[in-house]
CSV table of C-alpha atoms in Angstrom, one decimal:
chain,number,residue,atom,x,y,z
A,1,MET,CA,90.7,124.3,51.2
A,2,LYS,CA,94.0,124.7,53.6
A,3,PRO,CA,93.8,124.1,57.0
A,4,ASN,CA,92.1,127.2,58.5
A,5,LEU,CA,94.2,130.2,60.3
A,6,PHE,CA,92.2,129.6,63.6
A,7,GLU,CA,92.2,125.8,64.3
A,8,ALA,CA,93.7,123.5,65.1
A,9,LEU,CA,96.3,125.6,67.7
A,10,PRO,CA,98.5,123.8,70.0
A,11,ALA,CA,97.9,123.7,73.0
A,12,GLN,CA,99.6,125.8,75.7
A,13,SER,CA,102.2,123.4,77.2
A,14,SER,CA,103.9,123.2,73.8
A,15,ASP,CA,106.3,124.7,71.8
A,16,GLU,CA,106.5,127.8,69.5
A,17,SER,CA,104.6,126.8,66.8
A,18,PHE,CA,105.3,127.4,62.6
A,19,GLN,CA,103.3,126.4,59.7
A,20,ASP,CA,103.7,127.5,56.3
A,21,LEU,CA,100.6,128.7,54.5
A,22,LEU,CA,102.2,128.8,51.7
A,23,LYS,CA,105.3,128.4,50.3
A,24,VAL,CA,106.4,129.8,46.5
A,25,PRO,CA,109.9,130.9,45.3
A,26,GLY,CA,110.1,134.9,47.5
A,27,LEU,CA,106.7,135.2,49.4
A,28,ARG,CA,106.3,132.2,52.6
A,29,ILE,CA,103.7,133.1,54.4
A,30,GLU,CA,103.5,131.5,57.8
A,31,ARG,CA,101.1,130.9,60.8
A,32,ILE,CA,103.6,130.7,63.8
A,33,VAL,CA,101.6,130.5,68.1
A,34,SER,CA,103.8,131.5,70.8
A,35,HIS,CA,102.2,131.1,74.5
A,36,GLY,CA,104.5,133.5,76.7
A,37,HIS,CA,108.3,132.3,74.2
A,38,ALA,CA,110.1,135.8,73.4
A,39,SER,CA,113.9,135.3,72.0
A,40,PRO,CA,116.6,134.5,74.3
A,41,PRO,CA,118.0,137.2,75.5
A,42,GLY,CA,120.9,138.9,73.5
A,43,PHE,CA,119.3,137.4,71.0
A,44,TRP,CA,118.3,139.0,67.5
A,45,TYR,CA,117.0,138.1,64.5
A,46,GLU,CA,118.5,139.2,61.2
A,47,GLN,CA,117.6,138.4,57.8
A,48,ASP,CA,117.8,139.1,54.1
A,49,TRP,CA,114.4,139.5,53.6
A,50,ASP,CA,111.6,141.1,54.4
A,51,GLU,CA,109.4,140.5,56.8
A,52,TRP,CA,105.4,141.9,57.5
A,53,VAL,CA,104.3,140.3,60.7
A,54,LEU,CA,100.3,140.7,61.9
A,55,VAL,CA,99.2,139.1,64.9
A,56,LEU,CA,95.5,138.4,64.9
A,57,ARG,CA,95.3,137.1,68.4
A,58,GLY,CA,96.8,138.0,72.3
A,59,ARG,CA,99.4,140.0,72.3
A,60,ALA,CA,103.6,140.3,71.7
A,61,GLN,CA,106.0,143.2,72.1
A,62,LEU,CA,109.6,143.5,69.4
A,63,GLN,CA,112.8,145.3,69.7
A,64,ILE,CA,114.2,146.6,66.8
A,65,GLU,CA,117.5,147.8,67.2
A,66,ARG,CA,117.9,151.5,67.5
A,67,GLN,CA,114.4,152.1,68.1
A,68,ASP,CA,113.7,153.8,72.0
A,69,ALA,CA,109.9,152.1,72.1
A,70,LEU,CA,109.6,148.5,72.0
A,71,VAL,CA,106.4,148.0,69.4
A,72,THR,CA,103.6,145.8,71.4
A,73,LEU,CA,101.5,144.4,69.3
A,74,GLN,CA,97.5,143.6,69.7
A,75,PRO,CA,94.9,141.8,67.4
A,76,GLY,CA,95.4,143.4,63.8
A,77,ASP,CA,98.8,145.4,64.5
A,78,HIS,CA,101.5,144.8,62.1
A,79,CYS,CA,104.6,145.9,61.5
A,80,TRP,CA,107.1,146.0,58.2
A,81,LEU,CA,110.5,144.2,59.3
A,82,PRO,CA,112.2,145.0,55.8
A,83,ALA,CA,115.3,142.6,55.3
A,84,GLY,CA,118.5,143.4,57.7
A,85,CYS,CA,116.3,145.1,60.5
A,86,ARG,CA,117.4,143.3,62.9
A,87,HIS,CA,114.3,142.7,65.9
A,88,ARG,CA,113.8,140.7,68.5
A,89,VAL,CA,110.3,139.2,70.4
A,90,VAL,CA,110.8,141.3,74.2
A,91,SER,CA,107.2,139.1,74.9
A,92,THR,CA,104.0,138.1,73.5
A,93,ALA,CA,101.4,136.7,76.3
A,94,PRO,CA,101.1,134.2,79.1
A,95,GLY,CA,98.2,132.0,79.5
A,96,GLU,CA,96.8,132.6,75.9
A,97,PRO,CA,98.3,131.9,72.0
A,98,THR,CA,98.7,134.7,70.1
A,99,LEU,CA,98.6,133.9,66.6
A,100,TRP,CA,100.2,135.8,64.4
A,101,LEU,CA,100.3,135.9,60.2
A,102,ALA,CA,103.5,136.1,58.8
A,103,VAL,CA,104.8,137.1,55.6
A,104,HIS,CA,107.8,136.6,54.1
A,105,HIS,CA,109.4,138.1,51.2
A,106,THR,CA,112.4,138.3,49.1
A,107,ARG,CA,113.0,140.6,46.3
B,1,MET,CA,102.5,151.8,64.4
B,2,LYS,CA,100.3,151.6,61.1
B,3,PRO,CA,96.1,151.3,61.7
B,4,ASN,CA,95.0,148.6,63.1
B,5,LEU,CA,92.9,146.2,60.7
B,6,PHE,CA,90.5,145.8,62.9
B,7,GLU,CA,89.6,149.8,63.8
B,8,ALA,CA,87.6,151.8,61.2
B,9,LEU,CA,85.7,149.3,58.7
B,10,PRO,CA,83.8,151.0,56.5
B,11,ALA,CA,80.2,151.7,57.4
B,12,GLN,CA,77.4,149.8,55.8
B,13,SER,CA,76.0,151.7,53.8
B,14,SER,CA,80.0,152.0,51.4
B,15,ASP,CA,81.4,151.6,48.9
B,16,GLU,CA,83.5,148.0,48.3
B,17,SER,CA,87.1,148.9,50.9
B,18,PHE,CA,90.7,149.0,49.2
B,19,GLN,CA,93.6,150.0,52.2
B,20,ASP,CA,96.4,149.0,51.1
B,21,LEU,CA,98.9,148.1,54.3
B,22,LEU,CA,101.9,147.9,53.0
B,23,LYS,CA,103.5,148.6,49.3
B,24,VAL,CA,107.2,147.3,48.1
B,25,PRO,CA,108.5,146.5,45.0
B,26,GLY,CA,107.0,143.1,44.3
B,27,LEU,CA,104.3,142.9,47.2
B,28,ARG,CA,101.3,144.2,47.7
B,29,ILE,CA,99.1,143.7,50.8
B,30,GLU,CA,95.6,144.9,51.2
B,31,ARG,CA,92.9,145.4,54.3
B,32,ILE,CA,89.3,144.9,51.6
B,33,VAL,CA,85.5,145.6,53.2
B,34,SER,CA,83.1,144.4,51.6
B,35,HIS,CA,79.6,144.4,52.1
B,36,GLY,CA,77.5,142.3,50.3
B,37,HIS,CA,79.9,142.8,47.3
B,38,ALA,CA,80.4,140.5,44.7
B,39,SER,CA,81.7,140.1,41.1
B,40,PRO,CA,79.3,142.4,38.4
B,41,PRO,CA,77.9,139.2,36.3
B,42,GLY,CA,80.3,137.6,33.3
B,43,PHE,CA,83.2,140.0,34.9
B,44,TRP,CA,86.2,138.2,36.7
B,45,TYR,CA,89.3,138.9,37.9
B,46,GLU,CA,92.6,138.2,35.7
B,47,GLN,CA,95.8,138.9,37.2
B,48,ASP,CA,99.7,138.8,35.9
B,49,TRP,CA,101.3,138.4,39.0
B,50,ASP,CA,100.1,136.4,42.2
B,51,GLU,CA,97.4,136.6,44.8
B,52,TRP,CA,96.5,135.1,48.9
B,53,VAL,CA,93.7,136.2,50.3
B,54,LEU,CA,92.6,135.2,53.5
B,55,VAL,CA,89.2,136.4,55.1
B,56,LEU,CA,89.4,137.3,58.7
B,57,ARG,CA,85.4,138.0,59.0
B,58,GLY,CA,82.6,137.7,57.2
B,59,ARG,CA,82.3,135.1,54.6
B,60,ALA,CA,82.9,134.2,50.8
B,61,GLN,CA,82.1,132.8,47.6
B,62,LEU,CA,84.8,132.8,45.4
B,63,GLN,CA,85.1,130.7,41.6
B,64,ILE,CA,87.6,130.0,40.4
B,65,GLU,CA,87.5,128.8,36.2
B,66,ARG,CA,87.7,125.5,35.1
B,67,GLN,CA,86.8,123.8,39.1
B,68,ASP,CA,83.8,122.6,39.7
B,69,ALA,CA,82.7,124.2,42.7
B,70,LEU,CA,83.0,127.5,44.3
B,71,VAL,CA,85.2,128.5,47.6
B,72,THR,CA,83.2,129.1,50.7
B,73,LEU,CA,85.8,131.8,52.9
B,74,GLN,CA,85.0,131.6,56.7
B,75,PRO,CA,87.6,133.6,59.1
B,76,GLY,CA,90.7,132.2,59.0
B,77,ASP,CA,90.0,130.4,55.1
B,78,HIS,CA,92.7,131.4,52.7
B,79,CYS,CA,93.2,130.6,48.9
B,80,TRP,CA,95.7,130.3,46.9
B,81,LEU,CA,95.7,132.3,43.2
B,82,PRO,CA,98.6,132.0,41.0
B,83,ALA,CA,99.2,134.6,38.7
B,84,GLY,CA,97.0,133.9,35.3
B,85,CYS,CA,94.8,132.5,38.0
B,86,ARG,CA,90.8,134.2,36.1
B,87,HIS,CA,88.4,134.2,39.9
B,88,ARG,CA,85.4,136.2,40.5
B,89,VAL,CA,83.9,136.9,43.5
B,90,VAL,CA,80.1,135.4,44.1
B,91,SER,CA,79.5,136.7,47.4
B,92,THR,CA,79.9,138.1,50.6
B,93,ALA,CA,77.9,138.3,53.4
B,94,PRO,CA,75.2,140.5,53.4
B,95,GLY,CA,74.4,142.8,56.8
B,96,GLU,CA,77.7,142.5,58.0
B,97,PRO,CA,81.6,143.2,57.3
B,98,THR,CA,83.5,140.8,55.1
B,99,LEU,CA,87.0,141.2,56.1
B,100,TRP,CA,89.8,140.3,53.0
B,101,LEU,CA,93.7,140.1,53.4
B,102,ALA,CA,95.4,140.4,50.4
B,103,VAL,CA,98.4,139.4,49.6
B,104,HIS,CA,99.3,140.4,45.8
B,105,HIS,CA,103.1,139.3,44.7
B,106,THR,CA,104.6,139.5,41.4
B,107,ARG,CA,107.7,137.3,40.9
């Protein structure tokens, strides 16, 4: 059995945590734990693979290039970021862990 | 925004529920809600694609061919079922919804 998704959450004082739950050709499933972390000003993720993200705890706001409104993700909310879709994390909840599941997919 | 994963859970009396959250070439992400459902006796899933399953609520037991022990999945537990891995659902929790996230991946 692989590590439980909800266990061993890193402490508040930690760096943002990234842990691969699965990695096979074309597919990587990752647990991310943020503690108020956000993308640096002016930084954009731009990936040549697709990403589907789901927030399971906490709260996050994403900015997607050429979209006026921010995307707010609360537990159970998910967002599809196809390859090449420039995006950044505007904020994650302060004072509690934000737990993400990210599914990275290469076509 | 796509429907929240934790909302609009079907009622206890319902059939097992399957809902695609995402479907693109090579990748399908599905929400499954079981209410004590299990695979029929002697039935085995045998798929020509990979599947990664995560239980988020409830409880499930999987049987995997050629493995002696059953795999028990509680919230946060996940299991990798590569293509061709014959498996069946032995049980899901009675009296409460078992919420699964299934990532189906074609190589």
